[in-house]
Coordinates of C-alpha atoms in Angstrom, one line a residue:
T1 CA -123.9 23.1 -87.5
M2 CA -121.2 24.9 -85.7
L3 CA -123.8 26.8 -83.6
D4 CA -125.4 23.5 -82.6
I5 CA -122.0 22.1 -81.4
L6 CA -121.4 25.3 -79.4
Y7 CA -124.8 25.0 -77.8
F8 CA -124.3 21.3 -77.0
M9 CA -120.9 22.0 -75.4
S10 CA -122.5 24.5 -73.0
P11 CA -123.8 22.7 -69.8
A12 CA -127.2 24.4 -69.8
H13 CA -128.1 23.7 -73.4
H14 CA -126.6 20.3 -73.2
D15 CA -129.1 19.4 -70.4
A16 CA -132.0 20.7 -72.5
I17 CA -130.9 18.8 -75.6
I18 CA -130.5 15.5 -73.6
D19 CA -133.9 15.8 -71.9
I20 CA -135.7 16.7 -75.2
V21 CA -134.1 13.8 -77.2
T22 CA -134.8 11.3 -74.5
S23 CA -138.4 12.4 -74.1
E24 CA -139.0 12.3 -77.8
A25 CA -137.5 8.8 -78.1
N26 CA -139.7 7.5 -75.4
L27 CA -142.7 9.1 -76.9
V28 CA -142.0 7.6 -80.4
V29 CA -141.6 4.1 -79.0
K30 CA -144.7 4.5 -76.8
K31 CA -146.8 5.5 -79.9
F32 CA -145.3 2.7 -81.9
L33 CA -146.3 0.1 -79.3
S34 CA -149.8 1.5 -79.0
H35 CA -150.4 1.5 -82.8
T36 CA -148.9 -1.9 -83.5
G37 CA -149.8 -3.8 -80.3
I38 CA -146.3 -5.4 -80.1
D39 CA -145.2 -6.7 -76.7
A40 CA -142.7 -4.3 -75.2
K41 CA -140.6 -7.2 -74.0
K42 CA -140.1 -8.4 -77.6
L43 CA -139.3 -5.0 -79.0
K44 CA -135.9 -4.5 -80.6
V45 CA -134.8 -0.9 -81.0
S46 CA -131.8 0.3 -82.9
I47 CA -130.5 3.9 -82.7
M48 CA -128.8 5.6 -85.6
G49 CA -127.0 8.9 -84.8
H50 CA -125.5 11.1 -87.5
S51 CA -122.7 13.7 -86.6
L52 CA -123.8 15.6 -83.5
G53 CA -126.7 13.2 -83.1
S54 CA -124.3 10.4 -82.4
I55 CA -122.7 12.3 -79.5
I56 CA -126.1 13.1 -78.0
S57 CA -127.0 9.4 -78.3
W58 CA -123.6 8.4 -76.8
D59 CA -124.2 10.6 -73.7
I60 CA -127.7 9.2 -73.2
L61 CA -126.7 5.6 -73.6
S62 CA -123.6 5.9 -71.4
H63 CA -125.7 7.1 -68.5
Q64 CA -128.5 4.5 -68.7
M65 CA -129.6 2.0 -66.0
S66 CA -131.1 -1.3 -67.0
L67 CA -134.8 -1.6 -67.0
H68 CA -134.5 -3.7 -63.8
G69 CA -133.1 -0.7 -62.0
S70 CA -129.4 -1.5 -61.8
R71 CA -126.7 0.2 -63.6
D72 CA -124.4 -1.9 -65.8
I73 CA -120.9 -0.7 -65.1
S74 CA -117.7 -2.5 -64.4
P75 CA -116.7 -3.1 -60.7
R76 CA -113.3 -1.6 -61.5
S77 CA -114.9 1.7 -62.4
S78 CA -117.3 2.1 -59.5
D79 CA -115.8 5.3 -58.4
V80 CA -116.9 8.5 -60.0
D81 CA -113.3 9.8 -60.3
D82 CA -112.3 6.6 -62.1
R83 CA -115.0 6.9 -64.7
P84 CA -113.8 9.5 -67.2
E85 CA -115.9 7.8 -69.9
F86 CA -119.1 8.9 -68.2
I87 CA -118.1 12.5 -67.6
S88 CA -120.0 15.0 -69.7
P89 CA -121.1 18.6 -69.4
R90 CA -124.3 17.7 -67.5
V91 CA -124.7 20.3 -64.8
D92 CA -126.3 18.2 -62.1
W93 CA -123.6 15.6 -62.6
I94 CA -120.6 17.9 -62.2
D95 CA -121.8 20.8 -59.9
G96 CA -120.5 20.5 -56.4
G97 CA -118.0 17.7 -57.0
P98 CA -118.0 14.9 -54.4
S99 CA -115.7 15.8 -51.5
T100 CA -117.1 13.4 -48.8
P101 CA -118.2 9.8 -48.9
E102 CA -121.8 10.8 -48.6
K103 CA -121.6 13.3 -51.5
K104 CA -119.7 10.7 -53.5
K105 CA -122.4 8.2 -53.0
V106 CA -125.1 10.6 -54.1
A107 CA -123.0 11.6 -57.1
Q108 CA -122.9 7.9 -58.2
E109 CA -126.7 8.0 -58.7
P110 CA -127.6 8.5 -62.4
T111 CA -129.0 11.9 -63.1
Y112 CA -129.6 11.5 -66.8
P113 CA -133.1 10.9 -68.1
Q114 CA -133.7 7.2 -68.7
L115 CA -135.0 5.5 -71.8
N116 CA -138.1 3.3 -71.3
F117 CA -136.8 0.6 -73.7
E118 CA -133.7 -1.4 -74.4
V119 CA -131.4 -0.6 -77.3
S120 CA -130.1 -3.5 -79.3
N121 CA -127.8 -1.7 -81.8
F122 CA -126.2 1.8 -81.9
F123 CA -125.0 3.0 -85.3
M124 CA -122.9 6.1 -85.4
L125 CA -122.6 7.8 -88.9
G126 CA -119.9 10.4 -89.5
S127 CA -119.4 10.7 -85.7
P128 CA -116.9 13.0 -84.0
V129 CA -117.5 11.4 -80.7
S130 CA -113.8 10.5 -80.4
V131 CA -112.9 14.2 -80.4
F132 CA -115.4 14.9 -77.6
L133 CA -114.0 12.1 -75.5
M134 CA -110.5 13.4 -76.0
L135 CA -111.7 16.9 -74.9
R136 CA -113.3 15.6 -71.8
N137 CA -110.3 13.5 -70.8
Q138 CA -107.3 13.5 -73.0
H139 CA -105.2 11.2 -70.8
R140 CA -107.8 8.4 -70.6
P141 CA -110.7 8.9 -73.1
L142 CA -111.7 5.3 -73.1
S143 CA -110.7 2.1 -71.3
D144 CA -110.8 -1.4 -72.6
T145 CA -113.3 -2.4 -70.0
F146 CA -115.8 0.3 -70.9
S147 CA -119.1 -0.5 -72.5
L148 CA -122.3 1.5 -73.0
P149 CA -124.7 0.5 -70.3
G150 CA -127.6 1.3 -72.6
C151 CA -126.4 -0.7 -75.6
K152 CA -123.9 -3.6 -76.1
R153 CA -123.5 -3.4 -79.9
V154 CA -121.8 -0.2 -81.1
F155 CA -120.8 0.5 -84.7
N156 CA -118.8 3.5 -85.8
I157 CA -119.4 4.0 -89.6
F158 CA -117.6 6.6 -91.6
H159 CA -116.8 7.7 -95.1
P160 CA -113.0 7.8 -95.8
Y161 CA -113.3 11.4 -97.0
D162 CA -115.6 12.7 -94.2
P163 CA -113.6 15.4 -92.4
V164 CA -115.9 15.3 -89.3
S165 CA -115.7 11.6 -88.5
Y166 CA -113.0 9.9 -86.5
R167 CA -112.1 6.4 -85.4
I168 CA -112.8 5.0 -81.9
E169 CA -110.6 1.9 -81.8
P170 CA -107.3 3.9 -81.3
L171 CA -108.7 5.4 -78.1
L172 CA -108.9 1.9 -76.7
D173 CA -105.4 0.9 -77.8
P174 CA -102.9 3.3 -79.6
H175 CA -101.7 0.3 -81.6
N176 CA -105.1 0.1 -83.3
A177 CA -104.2 3.2 -85.2
E178 CA -101.8 1.0 -87.3
V179 CA -104.6 -1.3 -88.3
D180 CA -107.0 -0.4 -91.1
P181 CA -110.7 -0.1 -90.2
K182 CA -113.0 -2.9 -91.4
L183 CA -114.3 -2.3 -94.9
I184 CA -118.0 -2.5 -95.5
A185 CA -118.6 -4.7 -98.5
H186 CA -120.3 -3.5 -101.7
W187 CA -124.0 -4.2 -101.7
K188 CA -123.5 -6.4 -104.8
G189 CA -120.7 -8.2 -103.0
G190 CA -116.9 -7.8 -102.8
F191 CA -114.9 -4.6 -103.1
R192 CA -114.6 -1.8 -105.5
V193 CA -111.8 -1.7 -108.1
Q194 CA -109.4 0.5 -106.2
Y195 CA -109.6 -1.8 -103.1
Q196 CA -109.2 -4.9 -105.2
T197 CA -106.1 -3.4 -106.8
K198 CA -104.8 -2.4 -103.4
F199 CA -105.3 -5.8 -101.9
M200 CA -103.7 -7.5 -105.0
L201 CA -100.7 -5.2 -104.8
R202 CA -100.3 -5.8 -101.1
K203 CA -100.5 -9.5 -101.5
F204 CA -97.9 -9.4 -104.4
L205 CA -95.5 -7.3 -102.3
D206 CA -95.9 -9.7 -99.3
E207 CA -95.2 -12.7 -101.5
T208 CA -92.2 -10.9 -103.0
R209 CA -90.7 -10.2 -99.6
R210 CA -91.2 -13.8 -98.4
T211 CA -89.7 -15.2 -101.7
Q212 CA -86.8 -12.8 -101.5
K213 CA -86.1 -13.7 -97.9
K214 CA -86.4 -17.4 -98.6
M215 CA -84.0 -17.2 -101.5
I216 CA -81.4 -15.2 -99.5
E217 CA -81.5 -17.7 -96.7
T218 CA -81.1 -20.6 -99.2
V219 CA -78.1 -19.0 -100.9
E220 CA -76.4 -18.1 -97.6
K221 CA -77.0 -21.6 -96.3
G222 CA -75.4 -23.1 -99.4
I223 CA -72.3 -20.8 -99.2
M224 CA -71.9 -21.6 -95.5
D225 CA -72.1 -25.3 -96.2
I226 CA -69.1 -25.2 -98.5
G227 CA -67.1 -23.0 -96.1
L228 CA -66.8 -19.8 -98.1
I229 CA -68.2 -17.7 -95.2
D230 CA -66.7 -17.5 -91.8
T231 CA -69.7 -17.3 -89.5
S232 CA -67.8 -16.9 -86.3
A233 CA -67.0 -13.2 -87.0
D234 CA -70.0 -12.1 -89.1
G235 CA -72.7 -13.9 -87.2
L236 CA -73.6 -11.0 -85.0
V237 CA -73.7 -8.5 -87.9
E238 CA -75.9 -10.8 -89.9
E239 CA -78.3 -11.4 -87.0
E240 CA -78.6 -7.6 -86.5
E241 CA -79.4 -7.2 -90.2
D242 CA -81.9 -10.0 -90.1
D243 CA -83.6 -8.4 -87.1
E244 CA -83.8 -5.1 -89.0
D245 CA -85.3 -7.0 -92.0
M246 CA -87.8 -8.7 -89.8
S247 CA -88.8 -5.5 -88.1
S248 CA -89.4 -3.8 -91.5
I249 CA -91.5 -6.8 -92.6
S250 CA -93.5 -6.9 -89.4
S251 CA -94.2 -3.1 -89.7
N252 CA -95.6 -3.7 -93.1
D253 CA -97.7 -6.5 -91.9
T254 CA -99.3 -4.6 -89.0
K255 CA -102.5 -4.2 -90.9
Y256 CA -103.1 -7.9 -90.4
Q257 CA -102.5 -7.9 -86.6
A258 CA -105.3 -8.4 -84.1
V259 CA -107.3 -5.4 -83.0
Q260 CA -107.9 -4.8 -79.3
C261 CA -111.5 -3.7 -79.2
G262 CA -112.3 -4.1 -75.5
D263 CA -115.8 -4.5 -74.3
L264 CA -117.4 -1.6 -76.2
N265 CA -118.8 -3.9 -79.0
Q266 CA -118.6 -7.2 -77.1
G267 CA -115.0 -7.6 -78.3
R268 CA -115.9 -7.2 -82.0
R269 CA -114.6 -4.5 -84.4
I270 CA -116.1 -1.0 -83.9
D271 CA -114.8 1.1 -86.8
Y272 CA -116.3 0.4 -90.2
M273 CA -115.4 2.3 -93.3
L274 CA -117.5 2.7 -96.5
Q275 CA -115.9 2.3 -99.8
E276 CA -115.6 5.5 -101.8
K277 CA -116.8 5.5 -105.4
E278 CA -114.2 5.3 -108.2
I279 CA -115.0 8.8 -109.4
E280 CA -114.4 10.2 -105.9
N281 CA -110.7 9.2 -106.2
A282 CA -110.3 12.0 -108.7
N283 CA -110.1 14.7 -106.0
E284 CA -110.8 13.8 -102.4
Y285 CA -110.8 17.4 -101.3
V286 CA -113.8 18.2 -103.6
F287 CA -115.8 15.2 -102.6
A288 CA -115.0 15.8 -98.9
L289 CA -117.5 18.6 -99.0
S290 CA -120.4 16.2 -99.6
A291 CA -119.0 13.1 -97.8
H292 CA -120.5 14.0 -94.5
S293 CA -124.1 14.0 -95.9
S294 CA -123.7 11.1 -98.2
Y295 CA -124.6 8.4 -95.8
W296 CA -128.3 8.5 -96.6
T297 CA -127.8 7.4 -100.2
Q298 CA -125.4 4.6 -99.5
K299 CA -126.7 1.2 -100.5
D300 CA -123.7 -0.5 -98.9
L301 CA -124.7 1.1 -95.6
S302 CA -128.3 -0.1 -95.9
L303 CA -127.2 -3.7 -96.4
F304 CA -124.7 -3.5 -93.6
I305 CA -127.3 -2.2 -91.1
A306 CA -129.9 -4.7 -92.2
R307 CA -127.4 -7.6 -91.7
Q308 CA -126.4 -6.4 -88.3
V309 CA -130.0 -6.0 -87.1
F310 CA -130.9 -9.5 -88.2
R311 CA -127.7 -11.0 -86.7
C312 CA -128.5 -9.3 -83.4
R313 CA -131.9 -10.9 -83.5
D314 CA -130.6 -14.3 -84.4
N315 CA -127.9 -14.2 -81.7
E316 CA -130.5 -13.3 -79.1
E317 CA -132.8 -16.1 -80.2
E318 CA -129.9 -18.6 -80.0
D319 CA -129.0 -17.4 -76.5
N320 CA -132.6 -17.9 -75.5
G321 CA -132.7 -21.4 -77.1
G322 CA -135.3 -20.3 -79.6
A323 CA -133.5 -20.2 -82.9
V324 CA -135.7 -21.5 -85.7
G325 CA -134.8 -22.4 -89.2
G326 CA -131.0 -22.2 -88.8
Q327 CA -128.6 -20.1 -90.7
K328 CA -130.3 -20.5 -94.1
S329 CA -133.5 -18.9 -92.9
A330 CA -131.5 -16.1 -91.3
K331 CA -129.7 -15.5 -94.5
M332 CA -133.0 -15.4 -96.4
D333 CA -134.4 -12.8 -94.0
E334 CA -131.3 -10.7 -94.3
D335 CA -131.5 -10.7 -98.1
N336 CA -135.3 -9.9 -98.1
F337 CA -134.8 -7.1 -95.7
A338 CA -131.9 -5.7 -97.7
R339 CA -134.0 -5.7 -100.9
A340 CA -136.8 -3.9 -99.2
A341 CA -134.3 -1.3 -98.0
F342 CA -132.9 -0.7 -101.5
Q343 CA -136.3 -0.1 -102.9
T344 CA -136.7 2.9 -100.7
L345 CA -133.5 4.5 -102.0

């Protein structure tokens, strides 16, 4: 695996890998259409990239033009120098950097191989793409206006003990690091025992803090009403202490604050974390060795992907005014697809 990463980081091998993967993806979709007879316009393709495969897919999707021939990038990032998200080791993109307006105009033309189909969903499993983005531009790895031109729905899924995977949301806003990633529900519903205990304890502590603060305020108000406390001299000190208490409470409640996800996943959450099994809590260092390759046996992940695929389809049908059957039929389709996925595990 380390040799694959070293090869990928070298410009020459990076170009070859990108070209081969794009060509194979186009070939697979072409064969699928010829064998099934499905209309290419109705085809919905989702890409799932694991580890280094997610980085390869990211580079391909971030350099795509639409099938209509126009590139989907923000007007604010039309200049090559202002697009650090697009910079990658591709030789024909970097060699002879633009020094004149003519060269800069040529450099804006996409030089990556193009996919012959549109991608509806991009699932990254155990992805270190955040590290590569930091290596390419540590000062501005991602901007809140950035989105993949080749795909609008992006999901970064990781196991909590996976030493290779990293979060993406903190790259968009450093404050997102204080917010927990979104948990993927158990395939039977709900959360595992350790998370139920954690949520119950957190709720209990929050209720205790609020009750304690309310009791203190009530007692102080009663004492001040009977004139036992001179508020003229101690008011400032009490206000400072209250500010400190509120800051400590707000710091503990940061896990509930809103997450700034930008345009990468159409404003929705990007980082999703699988729930580790109860036995894995015994020694996280031991189970970290197998966490990176455990995604293929996760029923929770299968159900999550099935739901996202069907939600994407239903949303597109609603946007086109062709939704049929309402939410109940969509829910039935999700459940049927999930059961079929579980039978293959």
